[in-house]
Amino acid sequence: MPDVPPEPIHVPGGSHWPAFTAAGLGIMAVGALLHTLWVVLVGVVVLVVGIYSWAFEPFEV
C-alpha cells in the first residue's frame, strides 16, 4: 500500500463574534442577579446582535 499524505484539516478563520455573544450572555446574567431589567435588555440586544452577526459572517476558504 503506497504512503499517501493525509489531507489537510480545514479550520475556519478566527472570529470575534463568539466572544461578543458570550459577553451579551454575561451582561444578561449580571442584570438578572441585580434584578435590573434594563441591564438584562441590554444583554439581550448584545446577544441577539452577536448571534445574528456570527450566523451571517462571510465564509472564507
CSV table of C-alpha atoms in Angstrom, one decimal:
chain,number,residue,atom,x,y,z
A,1,MET,CA,0.0,0.0,0.0
A,2,PRO,CA,1.6,3.3,-1.0
A,3,ASP,CA,2.1,6.0,1.6
A,4,VAL,CA,-0.3,8.8,0.8
A,5,PRO,CA,-0.1,12.0,2.8
A,6,PRO,CA,-3.2,12.8,4.8
A,7,GLU,CA,-5.5,15.6,3.6
A,8,PRO,CA,-5.0,18.9,5.4
A,9,ILE,CA,-7.6,19.7,8.1
A,10,HIS,CA,-9.8,22.7,7.3
A,11,VAL,CA,-10.0,25.1,10.2
A,12,PRO,CA,-12.3,28.2,9.8
A,13,GLY,CA,-10.8,31.6,10.3
A,14,GLY,CA,-10.9,33.4,13.7
A,15,SER,CA,-13.9,35.4,14.6
A,16,HIS,CA,-14.7,37.8,17.4
A,17,TRP,CA,-18.5,37.1,17.4
A,18,PRO,CA,-18.4,34.2,19.8
A,19,ALA,CA,-16.8,36.4,22.5
A,20,PHE,CA,-19.2,39.2,21.7
A,21,THR,CA,-22.1,36.8,22.1
A,22,ALA,CA,-20.7,35.4,25.4
A,23,ALA,CA,-20.4,39.0,26.7
A,24,GLY,CA,-24.1,39.5,26.0
A,25,LEU,CA,-24.9,36.4,27.9
A,26,GLY,CA,-22.7,37.6,30.8
A,27,ILE,CA,-24.4,41.0,30.8
A,28,MET,CA,-27.8,39.3,30.9
A,29,ALA,CA,-26.7,37.2,33.9
A,30,VAL,CA,-25.4,40.3,35.8
A,31,GLY,CA,-28.7,42.1,35.1
A,32,ALA,CA,-30.6,39.1,36.4
A,33,LEU,CA,-28.5,38.8,39.6
A,34,LEU,CA,-29.0,42.5,40.2
A,35,HIS,CA,-32.7,42.4,39.4
A,36,THR,CA,-32.2,45.2,36.8
A,37,LEU,CA,-34.4,44.9,33.8
A,38,TRP,CA,-32.6,47.5,31.6
A,39,VAL,CA,-29.3,45.6,32.1
A,40,VAL,CA,-31.0,42.4,31.1
A,41,LEU,CA,-32.4,44.0,28.0
A,42,VAL,CA,-29.0,45.4,27.0
A,43,GLY,CA,-27.6,41.9,27.3
A,44,VAL,CA,-30.4,40.5,25.2
A,45,VAL,CA,-29.7,43.1,22.4
A,46,VAL,CA,-25.9,42.3,22.6
A,47,LEU,CA,-26.7,38.6,22.5
A,48,VAL,CA,-29.1,38.8,19.5
A,49,VAL,CA,-26.7,41.0,17.5
A,50,GLY,CA,-23.8,38.6,18.3
A,51,ILE,CA,-25.8,35.5,17.2
A,52,TYR,CA,-27.1,37.2,14.0
A,53,SER,CA,-23.7,38.5,13.1
A,54,TRP,CA,-22.0,35.2,13.8
A,55,ALA,CA,-24.5,33.3,11.8
A,56,PHE,CA,-24.2,35.5,8.7
A,57,GLU,CA,-20.5,36.0,8.8
A,58,PRO,CA,-19.0,35.5,5.4
A,59,PHE,CA,-17.4,32.1,4.8
A,60,GLU,CA,-13.8,32.3,3.9
A,61,VAL,CA,-12.0,29.3,2.3
